[in-house]
Short mmCIF file of C-alpha atoms in Angstrom, two decimals:
data_model
loop_
_atom_site.label_atom_id
_atom_site.label_comp_id
_atom_site.label_asym_id
_atom_site.label_seq_id
_atom_site.Cartn_x
_atom_site.Cartn_y
_atom_site.Cartn_z
CA UNK A 11 252.01 69.95 26.65
CA UNK A 12 248.85 70.84 24.29
CA UNK A 13 245.52 70.26 25.73
CA UNK A 14 241.86 70.80 24.39
CA UNK A 15 239.36 71.61 26.66
CA UNK A 16 235.64 71.27 25.87
CA UNK A 17 233.51 73.32 28.03
CA UNK A 18 230.38 75.61 27.54
CA UNK A 19 231.11 78.01 30.45
CA UNK A 20 233.19 80.60 28.85
CA UNK A 21 234.40 82.32 31.73
CA UNK A 22 235.52 78.87 33.39
CA UNK A 23 237.11 78.05 30.13
CA UNK A 24 239.11 81.27 30.03
CA UNK A 25 240.18 80.96 33.57
CA UNK A 26 241.32 77.55 33.18
CA UNK A 27 243.39 78.16 30.00
CA UNK A 28 245.09 81.02 31.88
CA UNK A 29 246.02 78.98 34.91
CA UNK A 30 247.22 76.13 32.28
CA UNK A 31 249.12 78.66 30.31
CA UNK A 32 251.06 79.92 33.66
CA UNK A 33 252.06 76.37 34.16
CA UNK A 34 253.50 76.20 30.53
CA UNK A 35 250.57 74.19 29.30
CA UNK A 36 249.15 75.21 25.80
CA UNK A 37 245.41 75.30 26.03
CA UNK A 38 242.74 75.42 23.53
CA UNK A 39 238.90 75.60 23.99
CA UNK A 40 235.93 74.63 22.11
CA UNK A 41 232.28 74.98 23.50
CA UNK A 42 230.65 72.08 22.09
CA UNK A 43 230.98 68.22 21.61
CA UNK A 44 230.24 68.79 17.74
CA UNK A 45 233.18 71.30 17.31
CA UNK A 46 235.39 69.02 19.35
CA UNK A 47 234.91 65.63 17.71
CA UNK A 48 237.07 66.76 14.44
CA UNK A 49 239.99 68.15 16.37
CA UNK A 50 241.43 65.08 18.27
CA UNK A 51 243.76 64.09 15.63
CA UNK A 52 245.24 67.35 15.70
CA UNK A 53 248.31 66.44 18.19
CA UNK A 54 246.59 67.15 21.65
CA UNK A 55 248.33 65.46 24.65
CA UNK A 56 244.98 65.44 26.68
CA UNK A 57 241.39 66.62 26.52
CA UNK A 58 239.33 68.19 29.43
CA UNK A 59 235.79 67.35 28.73
CA UNK A 60 232.62 68.59 30.52
CA UNK A 61 229.74 66.17 30.89
CA UNK A 62 226.79 68.77 30.54
CA UNK A 63 227.70 69.99 27.07
CA UNK A 64 224.85 71.44 24.79
CA UNK A 65 223.68 69.04 22.03
CA UNK A 66 225.94 65.98 22.11
CA UNK A 67 226.74 65.42 25.83
CA UNK A 68 230.31 65.14 27.16
CA UNK A 69 229.72 61.39 27.75
CA UNK A 70 228.62 60.95 24.11
CA UNK A 71 231.76 62.58 23.16
CA UNK A 72 234.04 60.34 25.08
CA UNK A 73 232.14 57.24 23.62
CA UNK A 74 232.44 58.50 20.28
CA UNK A 75 236.05 59.26 20.32
CA UNK A 76 236.86 55.74 21.78
CA UNK A 77 234.82 53.92 18.97
CA UNK A 78 236.68 55.86 16.55
CA UNK A 79 239.98 54.58 18.22
CA UNK A 80 241.17 57.79 19.69
CA UNK A 81 243.82 57.11 22.42
CA UNK A 82 244.45 60.69 23.85
CA UNK A 83 243.84 60.89 27.37
CA UNK A 84 240.55 62.19 28.62
CA UNK A 85 239.79 63.93 31.95
CA UNK A 86 236.11 64.69 32.76
CA UNK A 87 235.71 67.83 34.56
CA UNK A 88 232.17 68.32 35.81
CA UNK A 89 229.89 69.78 38.47
CA UNK A 90 228.17 66.40 38.58
CA UNK A 91 229.79 64.39 41.26
CA UNK A 92 228.06 61.02 42.10
CA UNK A 93 229.71 58.03 42.09
CA UNK A 94 227.30 56.55 39.46
CA UNK A 95 228.37 59.22 37.31
CA UNK A 96 231.91 58.72 37.96
CA UNK A 97 231.65 55.03 37.12
CA UNK A 98 229.66 55.77 33.98
CA UNK A 99 232.48 58.39 32.53
CA UNK A 100 235.23 56.22 33.49
CA UNK A 101 233.64 53.23 31.72
CA UNK A 102 232.94 55.32 28.70
CA UNK A 103 236.58 55.54 28.23
CA UNK A 104 237.55 58.59 30.36
CA UNK A 105 240.84 58.34 32.25
CA UNK A 106 240.11 60.51 35.12
CA UNK A 107 237.37 62.27 36.54
CA UNK A 108 237.19 65.69 38.56
CA UNK A 109 234.33 67.34 40.19
CA UNK A 110 234.13 71.26 40.04
CA UNK A 111 235.24 73.33 41.54
CA UNK A 112 238.92 72.13 41.42
CA UNK A 113 241.89 73.83 42.42
CA UNK A 114 244.18 74.69 39.12
CA UNK A 115 247.31 72.97 40.91
CA UNK A 116 245.34 69.54 41.15
CA UNK A 117 244.14 69.87 37.61
CA UNK A 118 247.50 70.57 36.16
CA UNK A 119 248.99 67.74 38.36
CA UNK A 120 246.30 65.35 36.82
CA UNK A 121 247.21 66.32 33.67
CA UNK A 122 250.89 65.89 33.81
CA UNK A 123 250.17 62.35 35.22
CA UNK A 124 247.97 61.48 32.38
CA UNK A 125 250.71 62.65 30.08
CA UNK A 126 253.36 60.36 31.57
CA UNK A 127 250.96 57.48 31.70
CA UNK A 128 250.28 57.85 27.96
CA UNK A 129 254.00 58.29 27.16
CA UNK A 130 254.62 55.29 28.90
CA UNK A 131 251.95 53.05 27.33
CA UNK A 132 250.86 54.31 24.11
CA UNK A 133 252.05 52.93 20.89
CA UNK A 134 252.17 55.73 18.17
CA UNK A 135 253.09 53.42 15.47
CA UNK A 136 250.75 50.86 13.84
CA UNK A 137 251.96 48.56 11.11
CA UNK A 138 250.55 45.77 8.90
CA UNK A 139 253.17 44.22 6.60
CA UNK A 140 254.35 46.92 4.24
CA UNK A 141 251.75 49.61 5.74
CA UNK A 142 252.62 51.68 8.61
CA UNK A 143 251.07 54.49 10.62
CA UNK A 144 252.08 57.06 13.12
CA UNK A 145 248.91 58.19 15.22
CA UNK A 146 250.81 60.93 16.83
CA UNK A 147 252.07 62.70 13.72
CA UNK A 148 249.40 61.40 11.31
CA UNK A 149 251.94 60.19 8.84
CA UNK A 150 251.72 56.98 6.84
CA UNK A 151 253.95 55.03 4.66
CA UNK A 152 253.69 52.09 2.19
CA UNK A 153 257.13 50.09 1.76
CA UNK A 154 258.84 52.78 3.36
CA UNK A 155 257.52 55.35 1.17
CA UNK A 156 255.36 58.39 2.55
CA UNK A 157 251.54 58.23 1.61
CA UNK A 158 249.82 61.49 1.86
CA UNK A 159 246.30 60.87 3.51
CA UNK A 160 243.00 63.09 4.02
CA UNK A 161 241.86 63.39 7.49
CA UNK A 162 239.30 60.76 7.09
CA UNK A 163 241.40 58.52 4.95
CA UNK A 164 243.83 58.55 8.05
CA UNK A 165 240.99 57.84 10.19
CA UNK A 166 239.91 54.75 8.16
CA UNK A 167 243.38 53.48 7.75
CA UNK A 168 244.03 53.52 11.55
CA UNK A 169 240.79 51.72 12.13
CA UNK A 170 241.75 49.14 10.01
CA UNK A 171 245.08 48.93 11.79
CA UNK A 172 243.77 48.80 15.02
CA UNK A 173 241.57 45.85 14.32
CA UNK A 174 243.65 43.66 12.10
CA UNK A 175 241.43 40.88 10.36
CA UNK A 176 238.11 42.48 11.52
CA UNK A 177 235.49 43.26 9.03
CA UNK A 178 234.21 46.66 9.79
CA UNK A 179 230.67 47.28 8.75
CA UNK A 180 229.56 50.72 7.13
CA UNK A 181 227.88 51.72 10.40
CA UNK A 182 231.18 51.00 12.39
CA UNK A 183 233.29 52.97 9.77
CA UNK A 184 230.94 55.96 9.95
CA UNK A 185 231.21 55.91 13.79
CA UNK A 186 234.85 56.26 13.38
CA UNK A 187 234.30 59.19 10.86
CA UNK A 188 231.62 61.43 11.78
CA UNK A 189 230.41 63.00 15.02
CA UNK A 190 226.89 63.94 14.00
CA UNK A 191 224.39 61.38 12.65
CA UNK A 192 223.45 64.19 10.02
CA UNK A 193 226.68 64.17 8.52
CA UNK A 194 226.46 60.26 7.99
CA UNK A 195 226.22 59.16 4.36
CA UNK A 196 226.59 55.59 3.89
CA UNK A 197 227.54 56.39 0.35
CA UNK A 198 230.81 58.18 1.43
CA UNK A 199 232.15 55.04 2.79
CA UNK A 200 232.24 53.33 -0.59
CA UNK A 201 234.14 56.52 -2.11
CA UNK A 202 236.43 56.61 0.63
CA UNK A 203 237.56 52.85 0.60
CA UNK A 204 237.95 53.58 -3.24
CA UNK A 205 240.29 56.24 -2.53
CA UNK A 206 242.42 54.55 0.07
CA UNK A 207 242.58 51.54 -2.00
CA UNK A 208 244.21 53.75 -4.45
CA UNK A 209 246.83 54.83 -2.30
CA UNK A 210 247.74 51.58 -0.40
CA UNK A 211 246.73 49.13 -3.06
CA UNK A 212 243.49 47.94 -4.43
CA UNK A 213 244.19 44.40 -3.28
CA UNK A 214 244.61 45.62 0.65
CA UNK A 215 241.09 46.27 1.15
CA UNK A 216 238.48 43.50 0.46
CA UNK A 217 234.70 43.85 0.22
CA UNK A 218 232.77 41.29 2.57
CA UNK A 219 229.62 41.59 0.71
CA UNK A 220 226.53 42.21 3.12
CA UNK A 221 228.91 43.00 5.99
CA UNK A 222 231.44 45.61 5.34
CA UNK A 223 235.38 45.87 4.47
CA UNK A 224 238.39 44.24 5.78
CA UNK A 225 242.12 45.19 5.46
CA UNK A 226 244.10 42.01 4.10
CA UNK A 227 247.84 41.38 5.04
#
């Protein structure tokens, strides 16, 4: 199992990663939500997210990832333990919630449970006609032939395949591509759609004037 921990307390993160390593779990650590937002597609089996992060909060990170269509299991690990915060975290898209301090054995058991649940219910392969996408390996195919996609092209195609037939606005697409408001340039959407059209067929993505874009069957 490979997990990503998003935690701004360096010593806590180091102790936790060491405990996970002794249990055979590969752990990686980032100190901010801004850094973590771009790494979720890199094959992690689960995320551990603290709520009290600097800049973008852990709760905002969870919401952002779910808006993008990320299906990786998320466990919130925080010192905030009120029932209201638990409800808010779970409603934002987290799969589990633990309050610090927590024994390493319980954390490891929760991670294994999340991984088992995801393995039983997660459908990694998305398809629409001749198009297919594996969300785990980040591979794509057109008529059975592999299609090389950049990270943002992959995210855009995944967004279309997760909501077939729906018109995605530019804002909705930007939500799925970028973590920070400052990174969001609406002009990049048109460029990205153009690049994806060249790879999967110009007639597969329709422009809905005044609304956005829609993947056609």
